[in-house]
mmCIF file of C-alpha atoms in Angstrom:
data_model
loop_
_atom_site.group_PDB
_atom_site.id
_atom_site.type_symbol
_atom_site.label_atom_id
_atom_site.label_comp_id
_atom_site.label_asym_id
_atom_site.label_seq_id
_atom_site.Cartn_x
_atom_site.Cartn_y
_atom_site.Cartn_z
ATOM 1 C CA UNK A 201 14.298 14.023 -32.927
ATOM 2 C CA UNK A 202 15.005 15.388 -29.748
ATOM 3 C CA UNK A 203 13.512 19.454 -31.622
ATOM 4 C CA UNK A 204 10.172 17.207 -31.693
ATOM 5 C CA UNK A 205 9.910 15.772 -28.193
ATOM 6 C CA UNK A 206 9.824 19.535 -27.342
ATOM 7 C CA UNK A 207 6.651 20.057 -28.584
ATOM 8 C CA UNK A 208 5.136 16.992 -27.572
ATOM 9 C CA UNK A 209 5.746 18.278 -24.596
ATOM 10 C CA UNK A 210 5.327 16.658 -20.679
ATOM 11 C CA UNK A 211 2.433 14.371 -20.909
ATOM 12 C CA UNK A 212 3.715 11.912 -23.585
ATOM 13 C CA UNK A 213 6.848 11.449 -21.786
ATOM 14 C CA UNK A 214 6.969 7.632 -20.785
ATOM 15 C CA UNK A 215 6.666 7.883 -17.207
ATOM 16 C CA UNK A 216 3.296 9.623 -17.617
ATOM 17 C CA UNK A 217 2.153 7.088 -19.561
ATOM 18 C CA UNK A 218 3.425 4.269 -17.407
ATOM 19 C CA UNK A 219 1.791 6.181 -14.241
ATOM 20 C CA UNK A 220 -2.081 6.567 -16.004
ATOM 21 C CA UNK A 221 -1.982 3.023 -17.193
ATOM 22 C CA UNK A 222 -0.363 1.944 -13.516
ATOM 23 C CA UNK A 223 -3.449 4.109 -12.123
ATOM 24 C CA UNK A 224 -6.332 2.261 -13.899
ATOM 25 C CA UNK A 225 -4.751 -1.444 -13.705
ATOM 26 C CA UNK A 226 -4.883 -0.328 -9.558
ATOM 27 C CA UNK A 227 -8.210 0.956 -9.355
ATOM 28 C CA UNK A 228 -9.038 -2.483 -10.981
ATOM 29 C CA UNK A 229 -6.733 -4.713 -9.035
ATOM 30 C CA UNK A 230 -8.179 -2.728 -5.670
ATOM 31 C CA UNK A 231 -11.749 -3.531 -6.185
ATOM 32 C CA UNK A 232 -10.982 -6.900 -7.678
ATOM 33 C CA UNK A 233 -9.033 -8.425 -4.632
ATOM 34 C CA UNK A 234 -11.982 -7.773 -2.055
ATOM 35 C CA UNK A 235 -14.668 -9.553 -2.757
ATOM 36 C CA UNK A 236 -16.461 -8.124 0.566
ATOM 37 C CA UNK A 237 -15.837 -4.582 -1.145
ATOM 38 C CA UNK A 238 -18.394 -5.664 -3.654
ATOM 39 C CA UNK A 239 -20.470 -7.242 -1.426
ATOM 40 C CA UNK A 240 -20.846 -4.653 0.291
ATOM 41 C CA UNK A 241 -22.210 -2.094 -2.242
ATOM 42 C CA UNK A 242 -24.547 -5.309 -3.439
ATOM 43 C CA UNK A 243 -26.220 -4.555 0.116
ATOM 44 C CA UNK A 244 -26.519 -1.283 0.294
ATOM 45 C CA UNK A 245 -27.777 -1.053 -3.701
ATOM 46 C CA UNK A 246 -30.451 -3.645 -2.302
ATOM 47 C CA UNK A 247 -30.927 -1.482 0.724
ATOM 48 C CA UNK A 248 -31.738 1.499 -1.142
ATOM 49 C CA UNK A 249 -33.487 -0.122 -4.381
ATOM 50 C CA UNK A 250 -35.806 -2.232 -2.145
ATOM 51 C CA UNK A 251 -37.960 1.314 -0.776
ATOM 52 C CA UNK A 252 -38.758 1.735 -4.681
ATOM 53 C CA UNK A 253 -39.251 -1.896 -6.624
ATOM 54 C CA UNK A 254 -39.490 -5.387 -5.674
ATOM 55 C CA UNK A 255 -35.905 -6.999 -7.570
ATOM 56 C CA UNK A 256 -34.640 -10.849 -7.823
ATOM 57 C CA UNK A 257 -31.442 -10.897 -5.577
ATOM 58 C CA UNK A 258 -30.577 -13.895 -6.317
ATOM 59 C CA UNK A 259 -30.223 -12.892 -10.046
ATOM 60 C CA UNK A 260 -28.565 -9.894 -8.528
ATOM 61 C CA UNK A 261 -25.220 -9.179 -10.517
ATOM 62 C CA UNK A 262 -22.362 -6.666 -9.735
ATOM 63 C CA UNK A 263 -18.651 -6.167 -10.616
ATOM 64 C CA UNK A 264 -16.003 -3.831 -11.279
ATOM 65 C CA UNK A 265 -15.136 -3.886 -15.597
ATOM 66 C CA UNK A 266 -13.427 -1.143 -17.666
ATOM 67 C CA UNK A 267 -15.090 0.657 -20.430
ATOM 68 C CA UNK A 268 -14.204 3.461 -23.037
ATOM 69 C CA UNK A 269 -15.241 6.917 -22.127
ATOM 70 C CA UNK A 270 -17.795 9.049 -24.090
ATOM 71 C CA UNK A 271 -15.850 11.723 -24.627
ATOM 72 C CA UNK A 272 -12.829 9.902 -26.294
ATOM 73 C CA UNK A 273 -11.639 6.579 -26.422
ATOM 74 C CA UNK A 274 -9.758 6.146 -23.069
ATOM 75 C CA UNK A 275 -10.890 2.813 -20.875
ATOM 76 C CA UNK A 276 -12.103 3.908 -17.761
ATOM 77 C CA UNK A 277 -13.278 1.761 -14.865
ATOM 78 C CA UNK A 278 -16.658 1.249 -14.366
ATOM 79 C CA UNK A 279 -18.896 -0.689 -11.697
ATOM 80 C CA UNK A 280 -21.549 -2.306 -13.205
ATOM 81 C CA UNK A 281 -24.807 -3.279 -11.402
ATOM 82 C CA UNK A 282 -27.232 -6.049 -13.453
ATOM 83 C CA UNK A 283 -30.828 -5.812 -10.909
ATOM 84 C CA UNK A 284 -33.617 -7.712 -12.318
ATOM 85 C CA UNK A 285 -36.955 -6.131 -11.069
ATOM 86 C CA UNK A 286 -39.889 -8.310 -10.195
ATOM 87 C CA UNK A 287 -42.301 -5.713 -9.707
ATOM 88 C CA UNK A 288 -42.812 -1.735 -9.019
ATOM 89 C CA UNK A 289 -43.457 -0.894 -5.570
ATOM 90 C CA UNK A 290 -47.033 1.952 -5.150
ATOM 91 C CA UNK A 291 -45.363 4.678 -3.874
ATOM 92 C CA UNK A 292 -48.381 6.191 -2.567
ATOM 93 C CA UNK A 293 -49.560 2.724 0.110
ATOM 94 C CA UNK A 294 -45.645 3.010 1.551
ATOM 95 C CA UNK B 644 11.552 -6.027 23.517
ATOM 96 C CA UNK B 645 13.282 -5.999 20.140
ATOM 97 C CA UNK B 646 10.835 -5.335 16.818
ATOM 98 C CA UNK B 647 10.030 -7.222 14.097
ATOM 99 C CA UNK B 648 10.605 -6.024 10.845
ATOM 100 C CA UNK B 649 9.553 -8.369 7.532
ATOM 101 C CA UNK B 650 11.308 -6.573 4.217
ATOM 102 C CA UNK B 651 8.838 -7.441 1.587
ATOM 103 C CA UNK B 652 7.794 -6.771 -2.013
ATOM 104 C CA UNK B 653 5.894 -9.510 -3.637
ATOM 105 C CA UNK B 654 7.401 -9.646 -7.062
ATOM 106 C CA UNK B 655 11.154 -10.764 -7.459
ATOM 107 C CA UNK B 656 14.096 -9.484 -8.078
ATOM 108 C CA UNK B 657 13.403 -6.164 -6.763
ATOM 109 C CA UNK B 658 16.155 -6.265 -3.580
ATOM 110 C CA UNK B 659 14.540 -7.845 -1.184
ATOM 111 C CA UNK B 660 17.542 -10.006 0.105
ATOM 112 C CA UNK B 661 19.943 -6.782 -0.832
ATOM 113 C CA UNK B 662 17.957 -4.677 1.348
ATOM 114 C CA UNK B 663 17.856 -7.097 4.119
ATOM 115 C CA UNK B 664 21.815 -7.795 3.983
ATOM 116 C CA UNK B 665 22.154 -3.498 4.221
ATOM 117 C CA UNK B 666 19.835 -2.797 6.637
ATOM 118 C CA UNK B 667 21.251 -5.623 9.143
ATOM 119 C CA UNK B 668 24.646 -4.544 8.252
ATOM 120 C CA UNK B 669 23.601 -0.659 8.948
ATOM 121 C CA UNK B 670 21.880 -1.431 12.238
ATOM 122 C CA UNK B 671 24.702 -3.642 12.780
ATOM 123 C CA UNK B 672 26.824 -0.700 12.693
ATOM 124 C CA UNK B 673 25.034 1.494 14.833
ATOM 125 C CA UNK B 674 25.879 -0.586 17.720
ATOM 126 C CA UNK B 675 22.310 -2.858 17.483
ATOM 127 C CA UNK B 676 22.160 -6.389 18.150
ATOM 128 C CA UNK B 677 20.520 -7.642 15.166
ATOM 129 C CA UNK B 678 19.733 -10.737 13.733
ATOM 130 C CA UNK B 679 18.392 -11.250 9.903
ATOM 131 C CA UNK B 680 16.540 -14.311 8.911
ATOM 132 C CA UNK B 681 16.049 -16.146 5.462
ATOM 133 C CA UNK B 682 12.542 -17.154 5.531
ATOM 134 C CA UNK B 683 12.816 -18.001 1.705
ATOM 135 C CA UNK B 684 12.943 -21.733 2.272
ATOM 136 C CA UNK B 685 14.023 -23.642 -0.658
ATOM 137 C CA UNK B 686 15.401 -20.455 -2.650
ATOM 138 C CA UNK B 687 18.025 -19.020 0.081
ATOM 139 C CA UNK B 688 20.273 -16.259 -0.637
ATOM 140 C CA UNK B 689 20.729 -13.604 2.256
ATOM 141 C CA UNK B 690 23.184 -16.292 2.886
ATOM 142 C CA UNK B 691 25.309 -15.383 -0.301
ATOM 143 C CA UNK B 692 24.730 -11.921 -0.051
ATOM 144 C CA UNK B 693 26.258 -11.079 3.280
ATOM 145 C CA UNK B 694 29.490 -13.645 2.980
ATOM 146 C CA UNK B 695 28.128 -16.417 4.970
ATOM 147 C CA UNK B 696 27.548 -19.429 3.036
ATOM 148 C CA UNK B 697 30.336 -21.407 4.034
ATOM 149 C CA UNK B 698 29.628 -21.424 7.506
ATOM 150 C CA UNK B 699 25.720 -22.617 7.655
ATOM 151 C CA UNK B 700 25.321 -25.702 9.580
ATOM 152 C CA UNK B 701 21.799 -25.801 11.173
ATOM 153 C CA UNK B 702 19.085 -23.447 9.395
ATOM 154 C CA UNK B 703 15.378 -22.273 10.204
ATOM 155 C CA UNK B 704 13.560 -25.105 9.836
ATOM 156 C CA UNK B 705 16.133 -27.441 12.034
ATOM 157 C CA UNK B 706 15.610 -24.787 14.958
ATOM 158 C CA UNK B 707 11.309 -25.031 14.315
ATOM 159 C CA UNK B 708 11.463 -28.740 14.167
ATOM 160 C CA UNK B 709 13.751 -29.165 17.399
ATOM 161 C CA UNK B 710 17.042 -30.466 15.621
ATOM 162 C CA UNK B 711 19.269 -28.138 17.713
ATOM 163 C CA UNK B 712 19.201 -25.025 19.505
ATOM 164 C CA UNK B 713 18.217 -21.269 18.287
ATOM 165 C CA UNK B 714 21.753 -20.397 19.835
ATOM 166 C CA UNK B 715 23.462 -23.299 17.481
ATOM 167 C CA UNK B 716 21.893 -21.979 13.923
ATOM 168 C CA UNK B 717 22.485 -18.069 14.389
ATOM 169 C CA UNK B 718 25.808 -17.633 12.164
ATOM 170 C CA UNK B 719 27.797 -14.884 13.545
ATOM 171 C CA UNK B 720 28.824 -12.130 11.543
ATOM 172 C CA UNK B 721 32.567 -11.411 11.915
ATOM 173 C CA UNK B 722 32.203 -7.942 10.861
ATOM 174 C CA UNK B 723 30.325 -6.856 13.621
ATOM 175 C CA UNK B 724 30.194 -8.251 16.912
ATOM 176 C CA UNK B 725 26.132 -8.167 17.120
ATOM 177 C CA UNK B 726 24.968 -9.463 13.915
ATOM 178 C CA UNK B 727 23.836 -12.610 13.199
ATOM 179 C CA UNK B 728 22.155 -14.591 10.112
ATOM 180 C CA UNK B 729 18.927 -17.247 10.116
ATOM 181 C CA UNK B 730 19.490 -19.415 7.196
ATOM 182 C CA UNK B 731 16.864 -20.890 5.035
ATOM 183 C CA UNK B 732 16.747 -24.482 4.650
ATOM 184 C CA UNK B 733 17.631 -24.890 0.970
ATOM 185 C CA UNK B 734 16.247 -28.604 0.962
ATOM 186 C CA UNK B 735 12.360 -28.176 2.032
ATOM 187 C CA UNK B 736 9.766 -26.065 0.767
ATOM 188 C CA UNK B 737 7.498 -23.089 1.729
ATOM 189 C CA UNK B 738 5.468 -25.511 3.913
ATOM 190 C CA UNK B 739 8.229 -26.926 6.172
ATOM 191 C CA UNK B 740 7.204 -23.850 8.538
ATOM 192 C CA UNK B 741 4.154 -22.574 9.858
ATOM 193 C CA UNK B 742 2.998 -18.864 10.709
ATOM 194 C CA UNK B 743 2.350 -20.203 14.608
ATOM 195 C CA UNK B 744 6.341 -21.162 14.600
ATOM 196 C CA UNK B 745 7.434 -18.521 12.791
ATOM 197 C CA UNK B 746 5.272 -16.141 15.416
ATOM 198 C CA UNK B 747 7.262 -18.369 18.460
ATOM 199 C CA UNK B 748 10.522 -17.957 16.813
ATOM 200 C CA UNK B 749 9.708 -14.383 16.268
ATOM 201 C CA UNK B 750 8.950 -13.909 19.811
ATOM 202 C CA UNK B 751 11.737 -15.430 21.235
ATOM 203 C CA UNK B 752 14.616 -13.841 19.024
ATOM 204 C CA UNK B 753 12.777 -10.356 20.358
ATOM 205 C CA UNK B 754 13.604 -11.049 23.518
ATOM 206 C CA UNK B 755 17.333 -11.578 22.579
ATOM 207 C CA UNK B 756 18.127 -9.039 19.673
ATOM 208 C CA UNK B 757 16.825 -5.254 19.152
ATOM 209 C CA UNK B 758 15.963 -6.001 15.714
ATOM 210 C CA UNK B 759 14.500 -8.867 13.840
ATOM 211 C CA UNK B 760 14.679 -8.409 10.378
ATOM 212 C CA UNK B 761 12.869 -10.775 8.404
ATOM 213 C CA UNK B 762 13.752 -11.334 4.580
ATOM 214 C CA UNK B 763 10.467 -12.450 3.084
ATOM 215 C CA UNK B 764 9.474 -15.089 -0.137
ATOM 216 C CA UNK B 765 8.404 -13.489 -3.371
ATOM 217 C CA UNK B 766 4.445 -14.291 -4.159
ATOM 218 C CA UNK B 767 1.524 -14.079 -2.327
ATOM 219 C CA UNK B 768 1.182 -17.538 -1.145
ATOM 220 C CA UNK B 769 2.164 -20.179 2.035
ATOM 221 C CA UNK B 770 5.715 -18.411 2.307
ATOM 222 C CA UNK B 771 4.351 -14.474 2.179
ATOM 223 C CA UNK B 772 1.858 -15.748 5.229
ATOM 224 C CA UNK B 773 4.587 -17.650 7.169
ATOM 225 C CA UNK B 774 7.397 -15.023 7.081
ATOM 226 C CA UNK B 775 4.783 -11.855 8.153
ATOM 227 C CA UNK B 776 3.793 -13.984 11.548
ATOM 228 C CA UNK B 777 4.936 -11.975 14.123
ATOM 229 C CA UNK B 778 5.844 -9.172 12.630
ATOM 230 C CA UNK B 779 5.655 -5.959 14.164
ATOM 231 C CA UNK B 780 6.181 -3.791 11.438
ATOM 232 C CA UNK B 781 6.412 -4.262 7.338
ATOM 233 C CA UNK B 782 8.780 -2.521 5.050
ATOM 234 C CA UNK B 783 7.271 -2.943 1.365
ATOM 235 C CA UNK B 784 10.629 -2.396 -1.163
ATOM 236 C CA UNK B 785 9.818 -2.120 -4.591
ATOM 237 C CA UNK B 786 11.308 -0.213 -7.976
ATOM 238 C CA UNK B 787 10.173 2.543 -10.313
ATOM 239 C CA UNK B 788 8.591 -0.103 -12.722
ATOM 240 C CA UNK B 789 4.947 -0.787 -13.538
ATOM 241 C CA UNK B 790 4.837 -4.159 -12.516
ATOM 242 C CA UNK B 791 6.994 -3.751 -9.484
ATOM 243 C CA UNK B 792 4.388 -0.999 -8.371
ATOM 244 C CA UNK B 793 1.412 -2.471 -9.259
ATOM 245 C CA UNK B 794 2.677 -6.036 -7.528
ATOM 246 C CA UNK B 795 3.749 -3.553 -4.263
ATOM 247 C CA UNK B 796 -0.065 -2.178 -3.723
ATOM 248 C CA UNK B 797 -1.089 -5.947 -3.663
ATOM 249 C CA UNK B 798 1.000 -6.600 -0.682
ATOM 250 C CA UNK B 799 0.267 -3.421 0.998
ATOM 251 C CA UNK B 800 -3.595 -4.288 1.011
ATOM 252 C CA UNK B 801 -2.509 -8.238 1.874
ATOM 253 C CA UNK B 802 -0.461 -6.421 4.385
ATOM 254 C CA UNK B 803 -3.234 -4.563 5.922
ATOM 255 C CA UNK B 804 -5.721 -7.473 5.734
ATOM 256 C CA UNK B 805 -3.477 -9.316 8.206
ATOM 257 C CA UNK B 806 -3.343 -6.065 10.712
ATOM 258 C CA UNK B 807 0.164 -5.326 9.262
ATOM 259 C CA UNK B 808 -0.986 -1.479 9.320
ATOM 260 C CA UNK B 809 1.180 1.617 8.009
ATOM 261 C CA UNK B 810 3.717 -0.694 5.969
ATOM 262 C CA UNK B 811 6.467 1.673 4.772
ATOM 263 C CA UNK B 812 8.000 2.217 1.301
ATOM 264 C CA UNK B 813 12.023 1.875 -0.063
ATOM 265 C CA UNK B 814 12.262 2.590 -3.781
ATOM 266 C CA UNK B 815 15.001 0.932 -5.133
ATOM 267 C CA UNK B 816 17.184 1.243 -8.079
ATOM 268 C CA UNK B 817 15.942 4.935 -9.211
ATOM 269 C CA UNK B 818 18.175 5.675 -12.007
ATOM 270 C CA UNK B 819 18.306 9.429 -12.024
ATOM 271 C CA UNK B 820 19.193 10.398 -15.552
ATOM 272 C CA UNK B 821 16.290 8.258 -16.536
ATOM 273 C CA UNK B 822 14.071 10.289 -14.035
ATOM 274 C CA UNK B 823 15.717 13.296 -14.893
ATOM 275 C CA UNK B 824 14.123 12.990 -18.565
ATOM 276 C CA UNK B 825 10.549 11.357 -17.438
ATOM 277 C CA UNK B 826 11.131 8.550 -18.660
ATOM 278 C CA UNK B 827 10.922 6.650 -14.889
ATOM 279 C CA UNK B 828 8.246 7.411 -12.538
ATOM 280 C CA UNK B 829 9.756 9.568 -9.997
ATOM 281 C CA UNK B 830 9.651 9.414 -6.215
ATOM 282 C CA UNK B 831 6.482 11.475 -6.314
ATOM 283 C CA UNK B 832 4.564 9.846 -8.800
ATOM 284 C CA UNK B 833 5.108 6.476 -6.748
ATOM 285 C CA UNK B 834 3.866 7.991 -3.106
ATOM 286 C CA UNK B 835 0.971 9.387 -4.732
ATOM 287 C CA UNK B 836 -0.279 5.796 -6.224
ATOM 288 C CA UNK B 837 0.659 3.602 -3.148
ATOM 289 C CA UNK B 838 0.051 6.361 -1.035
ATOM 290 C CA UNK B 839 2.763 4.825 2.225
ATOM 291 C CA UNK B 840 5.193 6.613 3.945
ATOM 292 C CA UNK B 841 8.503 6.561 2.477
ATOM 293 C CA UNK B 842 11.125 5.082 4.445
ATOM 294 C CA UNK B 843 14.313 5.977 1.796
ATOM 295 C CA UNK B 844 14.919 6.071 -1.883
ATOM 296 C CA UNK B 845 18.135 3.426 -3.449
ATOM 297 C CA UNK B 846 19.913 4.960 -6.488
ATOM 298 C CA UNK B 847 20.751 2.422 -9.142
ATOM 299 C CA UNK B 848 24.578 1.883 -8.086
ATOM 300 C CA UNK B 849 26.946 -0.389 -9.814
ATOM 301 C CA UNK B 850 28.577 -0.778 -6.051
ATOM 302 C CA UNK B 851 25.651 -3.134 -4.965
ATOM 303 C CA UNK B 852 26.897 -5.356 -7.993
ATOM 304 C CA UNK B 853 30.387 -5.398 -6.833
ATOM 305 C CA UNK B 854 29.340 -5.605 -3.266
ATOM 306 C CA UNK B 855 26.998 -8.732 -3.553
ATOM 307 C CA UNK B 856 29.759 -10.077 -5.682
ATOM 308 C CA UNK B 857 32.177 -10.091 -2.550
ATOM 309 C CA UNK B 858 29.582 -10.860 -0.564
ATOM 310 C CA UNK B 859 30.168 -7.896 1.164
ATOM 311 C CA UNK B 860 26.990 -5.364 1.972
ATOM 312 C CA UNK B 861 27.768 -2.015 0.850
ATOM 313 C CA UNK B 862 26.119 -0.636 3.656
ATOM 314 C CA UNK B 863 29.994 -1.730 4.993
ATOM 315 C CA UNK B 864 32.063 1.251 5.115
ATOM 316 C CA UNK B 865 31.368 1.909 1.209
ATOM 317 C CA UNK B 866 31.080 5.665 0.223
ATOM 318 C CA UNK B 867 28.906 4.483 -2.559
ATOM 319 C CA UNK B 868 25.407 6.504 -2.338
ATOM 320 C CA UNK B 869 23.321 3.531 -2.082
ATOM 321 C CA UNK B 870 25.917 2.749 0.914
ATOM 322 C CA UNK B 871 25.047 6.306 2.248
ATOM 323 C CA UNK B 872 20.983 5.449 1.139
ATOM 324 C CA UNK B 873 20.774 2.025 3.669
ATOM 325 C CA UNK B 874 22.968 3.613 6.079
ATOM 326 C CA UNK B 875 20.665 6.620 6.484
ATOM 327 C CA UNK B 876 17.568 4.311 6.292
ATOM 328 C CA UNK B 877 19.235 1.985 9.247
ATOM 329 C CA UNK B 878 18.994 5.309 11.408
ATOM 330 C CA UNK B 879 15.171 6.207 10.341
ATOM 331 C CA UNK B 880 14.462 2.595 11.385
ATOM 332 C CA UNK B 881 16.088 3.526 15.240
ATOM 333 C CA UNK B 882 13.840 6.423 14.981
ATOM 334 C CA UNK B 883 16.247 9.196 14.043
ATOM 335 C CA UNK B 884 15.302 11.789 11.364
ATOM 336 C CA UNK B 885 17.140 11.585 8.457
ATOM 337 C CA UNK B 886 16.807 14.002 5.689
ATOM 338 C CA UNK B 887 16.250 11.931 2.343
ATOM 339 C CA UNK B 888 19.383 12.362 -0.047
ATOM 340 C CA UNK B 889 19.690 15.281 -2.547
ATOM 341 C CA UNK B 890 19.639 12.625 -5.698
ATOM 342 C CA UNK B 891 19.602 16.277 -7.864
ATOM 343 C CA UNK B 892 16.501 14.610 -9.984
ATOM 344 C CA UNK B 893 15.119 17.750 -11.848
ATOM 345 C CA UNK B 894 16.521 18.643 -14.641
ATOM 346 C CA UNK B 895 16.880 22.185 -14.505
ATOM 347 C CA UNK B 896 18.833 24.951 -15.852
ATOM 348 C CA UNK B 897 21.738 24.661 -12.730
ATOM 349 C CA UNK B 898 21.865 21.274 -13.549
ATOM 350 C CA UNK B 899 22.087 22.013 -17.147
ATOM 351 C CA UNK B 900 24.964 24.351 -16.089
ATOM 352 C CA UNK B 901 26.348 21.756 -13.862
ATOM 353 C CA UNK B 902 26.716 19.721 -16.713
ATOM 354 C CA UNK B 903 28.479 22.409 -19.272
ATOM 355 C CA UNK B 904 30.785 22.606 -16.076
ATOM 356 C CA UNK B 905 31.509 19.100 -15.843
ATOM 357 C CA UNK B 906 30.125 18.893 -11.854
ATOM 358 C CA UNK B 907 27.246 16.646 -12.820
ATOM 359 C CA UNK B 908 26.551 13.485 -15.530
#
């Protein structure tokens, strides 16, 4: 048993494991418990958005959620931003 | 001006109360007046833990409400001549005491002691808020487990949110074989994810067992190491530098060898 763990070598040891899922649980916990964290990022997104396309801020939706990565199938925290647009802004009369 | 020191953690059972008993008791020792108070109302044990229970007669909430004198409820350690103990009440809930007492008492037992140490609740809730009012400093104490961690960096940001800034960190109950095969997050792996300052590292020792058991702290005289670990801690706290304690957590080839030899487990 033990000739095996040899080869599975360091990153399958349990305390690695415990530490990754400790990590993403955090990174959800962090943005979770501030509400003016999100806030926050809602204003700037409409800050920024705003110069290129008139959008519905009241329908405005944005929150931290985990999803799988591409590349394999580990969850990864994501922010997602839902930003209804009313209308295009003409570039060209700003 | 003494300093206020609230030991916290938010989940239970990680040695809250234990480290509160052994860092009076090592202050104590050090020639500090010090005085450690239960603010778990309703669930008090620092009582228990440092030999005292017998000789409670007025507690926290008598002294807030005006039922006797501050002087009257501090219980006198025999041990040492300038430690004293705050009991809970064991009879009223979280609510019996506000934060702007708790701040008043706070600022009033600073003018007597050197230290204030305050032995906070569990949870997040009325009795978290009440027993970090007036608190100069926080001490977040928490063990190598997930949930322990993960319940820590809550309170640290709760911490922060209430201008508690630059809590620091005591990891308790390492066990070092366990570490010594990765399979317990090690010292390192914990700074890195709360990302505090590290004010000392507890072994797992069977002497706190035995010591709680008597009801005497085994920061008393015992040459246990987690005696050694809250005595050394008690002198970071005063500001002295302390090197951390060689727990011999890598397991290496001298260790290995140590072993064969029969100088290490």
């Amino acid at each position: 048993m033990d000739f095996f763990k040899f080869f599975i070598g360091e990153s399958k040891k349990s305390k690695n494991v415990a530490k990754e899922r400790l990590k993403l649980v955090l990174v959800h916990d962090r943005a979770d418990c501030s509400q003016d964290f999100l806030d926050a990022i809602k204003g700037d997104l409409i800050r920024v958005i705003s110069d290129y396309m008139v959008i519905d801020e009241s329908e405005m939706e944005i929150r931290m959620t985990r999803t799988k990565r591409d590349t394999d199938d580990t969850m990864i925290p994501a922010l997602v931003a839902n930003i209804p647009i009313k209308q295009m802004r003409d570039r060209k009369r700003l | 001006m003494g300093e206020v020191l609230v030991i916290t953690s938010g989940k239970g059972g990680v040695g809250k109360t234990t480290t509160t008993a052994n860092l009076g008791t090592g202050l104590a020792q050090l020639g500090k007046k010090v005085v450690v108070i239960d603010a778990d109302i309703g669930l008090r044990n620092l009582d228990v833990v440092l030999g005292l229970e017998n000789r409670i007669v007025y507690d926290l909430v008598d002294v807030v409400e005006g039922n006797c004198r501050l002087k009257q409820a501090l219980i006198k350690d025999k041990r040492y001549p300038e430690l004293f103990l705050l009991p809970a009440a064991q009879t009223r809930d979280k609510n019996a005491v506000s934060p702007e007492q708790m701040k008043a008492l706070n600022d009033e037992l600073k003018e007597i002691f050197d230290y204030v140490l305050v032995d906070c609740p569990a949870g997040i809730e009325q009795g978290f808020r009440n027993a970090i009012s007036g608190a100069d400093k926080a001490v977040v104490v928490t063990t190598p487990e997930i949930s322990a961690v993960r319940d820590a960096d809550r309170i640290i940001g709760l911490l922060e949110a209430a201008e508690l800034r630059n809590p620091t960190l005591i990891i308790n109950r390492l066990k070092i074989d366990m570490v010594r095969r990765g399979d317990m997050m090690n010292i390192d792996d914990m700074l890195d994810i709360l990302a505090i300052d590290l004010l000392g590292v507890i072994p797992d020792d069977q002497a706190i067992v035995i010591s709680t058991n008597r009801g005497e702290p085994v920061a008393d005289g015992s040459t246990s190491q987690a005696g050694q670990a809250f005595r050394n801690i008690a002198r970071r706290i005063t500001g002295e530098e302390v090197p951390f304690l060689d727990l011999d957590l890598q397991d290496n080839l001298v260790h290995r060898l140590k072993k064969i030899l029969g100088f290490a487990k």
